[in-house]
Amino acid sequence: MTLLACPACDLLHEVPDLAPGRRARCRRCDTVIVSGQRVSLDRTLAMAVAVTVLIFFALFFPFLSISELGLSNSATLIEIALVFMSGWTAPLTIAVALTIVGIPFLRAAILVYALGPIRFGYPIPDKAAQAFRLSQALRPWAMAEIFFLGSAVALVKIIDLAHVGFGAAFWAFCAATLIIAFERNTTDSAAIWSLIDDME
Ligand SMILES: [Zn+2]
């Protein structure tokens, strides 16, 4: 038995040790409090690997292309960011690039570092507990989805003026954003903490 608080409403529960694949839900609000540890680890690790690969891919492939009167131009995310890196927009660009791309990528990479060895039976990395704590602390700062609001507003403005095409990186980033949202709602940090504790 472990005493755990519901992550949504803080109601305390006495939770028995769960078999893999089983989950315990809050009595009051039905939020998942804890699920079988292995299932939880596999799911979080798989999503972290996918996000790392997708964001890395999204950096180097064309994100948007704009064509008008036979002329066309395409840009990667890095090129788009670099355009705004001079003058007074530079600090804002750095903040946006960090919250939209940098922190989501860093969080996913940290999760792969901390959880990968546990999953595959290797010795746990020295700083796994600190790394997992950091990834949890960064969670509110990973705001990939905000980017789509910004893009949508900008696209509505230019879509009448020119033909806008979405590149491979755009779709990769879409997929990463969806996975991040799903990961944020399904990662069972209590189960992962207990795995890390068991390994140390
Ligand atoms: Zn609850």
GROMACS .gro file of C-alpha atoms and ligand atoms in nm:
model
  201
    1MET     CA    1   0.000   0.000   0.000
    2THR     CA    2   0.120   0.349  -0.085
    3LEU     CA    3  -0.042   0.675   0.012
    4LEU     CA    4  -0.090   0.885  -0.303
    5ALA     CA    5  -0.269   1.213  -0.372
    6CYS     CA    6  -0.481   1.254  -0.684
    7PRO     CA    7  -0.284   1.479  -0.926
    8ALA     CA    8  -0.605   1.665  -1.018
    9CYS     CA    9  -0.794   1.715  -0.691
   10ASP     CA   10  -0.546   1.615  -0.415
   11LEU     CA   11  -0.777   1.359  -0.255
   12LEU     CA   12  -0.560   1.106  -0.070
   13HIS     CA   13  -0.591   0.736  -0.152
   14GLU     CA   14  -0.432   0.420  -0.021
   15VAL     CA   15  -0.320   0.250  -0.342
   16PRO     CA   16  -0.223  -0.118  -0.345
   17ASP     CA   17   0.070  -0.237  -0.562
   18LEU     CA   18  -0.073  -0.270  -0.910
   19ALA     CA   19  -0.005  -0.545  -1.160
   20PRO     CA   20   0.127  -0.429  -1.500
   21GLY     CA   21  -0.151  -0.291  -1.714
   22ARG     CA   22  -0.378  -0.210  -1.419
   23ARG     CA   23  -0.454   0.145  -1.319
   24ALA     CA   24  -0.606   0.317  -1.019
   25ARG     CA   25  -0.844   0.608  -1.065
   26CYS     CA   26  -0.945   0.883  -0.824
   27ARG     CA   27  -1.264   0.807  -0.631
   28ARG     CA   28  -1.381   1.167  -0.664
   29CYS     CA   29  -1.277   1.285  -1.014
   30ASP     CA   30  -1.176   0.970  -1.204
   31THR     CA   31  -0.824   1.095  -1.290
   32VAL     CA   32  -0.568   0.815  -1.324
   33ILE     CA   33  -0.356   0.819  -1.007
   34VAL     CA   34  -0.118   0.538  -1.091
   35SER     CA   35  -0.093   0.265  -1.350
   36GLY     CA   36   0.122  -0.046  -1.382
   37GLN     CA   37   0.484   0.076  -1.376
   38ARG     CA   38   0.619  -0.099  -1.684
   39VAL     CA   39   0.331   0.005  -1.908
   40SER     CA   40   0.376   0.361  -1.794
   41LEU     CA   41   0.752   0.355  -1.854
   42ASP     CA   42   0.718   0.206  -2.203
   43ARG     CA   43   0.457   0.459  -2.307
   44THR     CA   44   0.643   0.763  -2.178
   45LEU     CA   45   0.973   0.644  -2.324
   46ALA     CA   46   0.819   0.569  -2.665
   47MET     CA   47   0.661   0.913  -2.678
   48ALA     CA   48   0.986   1.082  -2.570
   49VAL     CA   49   1.183   0.903  -2.843
   50ALA     CA   50   0.922   1.000  -3.104
   51VAL     CA   51   0.924   1.367  -2.997
   52THR     CA   52   1.307   1.383  -3.000
   53VAL     CA   53   1.324   1.243  -3.353
   54LEU     CA   54   1.036   1.452  -3.487
   55ILE     CA   55   1.163   1.784  -3.351
   56PHE     CA   56   1.517   1.712  -3.472
   57PHE     CA   57   1.374   1.630  -3.815
   58ALA     CA   58   1.156   1.942  -3.810
   59LEU     CA   59   1.459   2.168  -3.762
   60PHE     CA   60   1.628   2.079  -4.088
   61PHE     CA   61   1.351   2.015  -4.339
   62PRO     CA   62   1.144   2.282  -4.515
   63PHE     CA   63   0.871   2.409  -4.288
   64LEU     CA   64   0.675   2.643  -4.512
   65SER     CA   65   0.694   2.733  -4.876
   66ILE     CA   66   0.539   3.041  -5.028
   67SER     CA   67   0.487   3.083  -5.399
   68GLU     CA   68   0.356   3.379  -5.593
   69LEU     CA   69   0.376   3.464  -5.964
   70GLY     CA   70   0.598   3.167  -6.040
   71LEU     CA   71   0.851   3.251  -5.770
   72SER     CA   72   0.872   3.023  -5.474
   73ASN     CA   73   1.064   3.024  -5.150
   74SER     CA   74   1.084   2.777  -4.866
   75ALA     CA   75   1.231   2.804  -4.520
   76THR     CA   76   1.326   2.574  -4.236
   77LEU     CA   77   1.238   2.652  -3.873
   78ILE     CA   78   1.599   2.760  -3.807
   79GLU     CA   79   1.590   3.001  -4.103
   80ILE     CA   80   1.259   3.144  -3.985
   81ALA     CA   81   1.404   3.203  -3.635
   82LEU     CA   82   1.724   3.359  -3.774
   83VAL     CA   83   1.526   3.622  -3.967
   84PHE     CA   84   1.406   3.769  -3.638
   85MET     CA   85   1.740   3.741  -3.458
   86SER     CA   86   1.851   4.099  -3.517
   87GLY     CA   87   1.752   4.417  -3.331
   88TRP     CA   88   1.481   4.440  -3.071
   89THR     CA   89   1.306   4.117  -3.173
   90ALA     CA   90   1.612   3.906  -3.079
   91PRO     CA   91   1.523   3.850  -2.707
   92LEU     CA   92   1.165   3.767  -2.801
   93THR     CA   93   1.283   3.527  -3.072
   94ILE     CA   94   1.512   3.348  -2.826
   95ALA     CA   95   1.228   3.314  -2.573
   96VAL     CA   96   0.989   3.184  -2.838
   97ALA     CA   97   1.245   2.944  -2.987
   98LEU     CA   98   1.319   2.807  -2.638
   99THR     CA   99   0.960   2.752  -2.528
  100ILE     CA  100   0.839   2.620  -2.862
  101VAL     CA  101   1.130   2.406  -2.980
  102GLY     CA  102   1.420   2.406  -2.730
  103ILE     CA  103   1.243   2.305  -2.409
  104PRO     CA  104   1.012   2.042  -2.564
  105PHE     CA  105   1.317   1.888  -2.731
  106LEU     CA  106   1.527   1.906  -2.413
  107ARG     CA  107   1.249   1.749  -2.204
  108ALA     CA  108   1.209   1.460  -2.446
  109ALA     CA  109   1.586   1.405  -2.467
  110ILE     CA  110   1.614   1.408  -2.084
  111LEU     CA  111   1.337   1.148  -2.057
  112VAL     CA  112   1.513   0.924  -2.309
  113TYR     CA  113   1.839   0.961  -2.111
  114ALA     CA  114   1.677   0.886  -1.774
  115LEU     CA  115   1.431   0.615  -1.874
  116GLY     CA  116   1.598   0.438  -2.169
  117PRO     CA  117   1.854   0.247  -1.961
  118ILE     CA  118   1.587   0.145  -1.704
  119ARG     CA  119   1.367   0.010  -1.981
  120PHE     CA  120   1.642  -0.199  -2.138
  121GLY     CA  121   1.787  -0.329  -1.815
  122TYR     CA  122   2.111  -0.129  -1.814
  123PRO     CA  123   2.244   0.032  -1.494
  124ILE     CA  124   2.050   0.347  -1.415
  125PRO     CA  125   2.235   0.670  -1.518
  126ASP     CA  126   2.397   0.864  -1.230
  127LYS     CA  127   2.174   1.164  -1.260
  128ALA     CA  128   1.852   0.987  -1.361
  129ALA     CA  129   1.655   1.118  -1.062
  130GLN     CA  130   1.772   1.478  -1.116
  131ALA     CA  131   1.709   1.445  -1.491
  132PHE     CA  132   1.354   1.321  -1.438
  133ARG     CA  133   1.289   1.595  -1.182
  134LEU     CA  134   1.417   1.855  -1.432
  135SER     CA  135   1.192   1.718  -1.706
  136GLN     CA  136   0.893   1.750  -1.470
  137ALA     CA  137   0.995   2.104  -1.373
  138LEU     CA  138   1.023   2.207  -1.739
  139ARG     CA  139   0.680   2.070  -1.820
  140PRO     CA  140   0.490   2.402  -1.791
  141TRP     CA  141   0.754   2.572  -2.009
  142ALA     CA  142   0.719   2.342  -2.308
  143MET     CA  143   0.463   2.522  -2.522
  144ALA     CA  144   0.485   2.369  -2.868
  145GLU     CA  145   0.110   2.406  -2.920
  146ILE     CA  146   0.129   2.786  -2.884
  147PHE     CA  147   0.319   2.785  -3.209
  148PHE     CA  148   0.017   2.665  -3.400
  149LEU     CA  149  -0.194   2.953  -3.276
  150GLY     CA  150   0.075   3.196  -3.394
  151SER     CA  151   0.118   3.019  -3.727
  152ALA     CA  152  -0.256   3.011  -3.786
  153VAL     CA  153  -0.288   3.386  -3.729
  154ALA     CA  154   0.005   3.460  -3.962
  155LEU     CA  155  -0.118   3.222  -4.231
  156VAL     CA  156  -0.466   3.370  -4.236
  157LYS     CA  157  -0.302   3.705  -4.313
  158ILE     CA  158  -0.090   3.585  -4.606
  159ILE     CA  159  -0.304   3.311  -4.753
  160ASP     CA  160  -0.487   3.560  -4.977
  161LEU     CA  161  -0.162   3.709  -5.106
  162ALA     CA  162   0.033   3.399  -5.200
  163HIS     CA  163   0.012   3.023  -5.220
  164VAL     CA  164   0.136   2.870  -4.896
  165GLY     CA  165   0.258   2.511  -4.883
  166PHE     CA  166   0.340   2.307  -4.575
  167GLY     CA  167   0.669   2.119  -4.578
  168ALA     CA  168   0.764   1.789  -4.418
  169ALA     CA  169   0.886   1.972  -4.107
  170PHE     CA  170   0.544   2.129  -4.053
  171TRP     CA  171   0.378   1.787  -4.034
  172ALA     CA  172   0.657   1.648  -3.817
  173PHE     CA  173   0.605   1.937  -3.579
  174CYS     CA  174   0.227   1.880  -3.581
  175ALA     CA  175   0.283   1.518  -3.484
  176ALA     CA  176   0.534   1.615  -3.212
  177THR     CA  177   0.287   1.866  -3.065
  178LEU     CA  178   0.008   1.608  -3.048
  179ILE     CA  179   0.238   1.352  -2.886
  180ILE     CA  180   0.363   1.610  -2.633
  181ALA     CA  181   0.004   1.693  -2.536
  182PHE     CA  182  -0.076   1.325  -2.498
  183GLU     CA  183   0.243   1.257  -2.303
  184ARG     CA  184   0.168   1.545  -2.067
  185ASN     CA  185  -0.170   1.393  -1.984
  186THR     CA  186  -0.066   1.031  -1.956
  187THR     CA  187   0.281   1.027  -1.794
  188ASP     CA  188   0.238   0.867  -1.457
  189SER     CA  189   0.518   1.035  -1.265
  190ALA     CA  190   0.441   0.843  -0.943
  191ALA     CA  191   0.500   0.511  -1.123
  192ILE     CA  192   0.822   0.635  -1.282
  193TRP     CA  193   0.949   0.772  -0.950
  194SER     CA  194   0.891   0.439  -0.783
  195LEU     CA  195   1.085   0.265  -1.065
  196ILE     CA  196   1.376   0.508  -1.025
  197ASP     CA  197   1.370   0.458  -0.647
  198ASP     CA  198   1.372   0.080  -0.692
  199MET     CA  199   1.676   0.099  -0.922
  200GLU     CA  200   1.886   0.331  -0.706
  201ZN      ZN  201  -0.920   1.340  -0.800
   0.00000   0.00000   0.00000
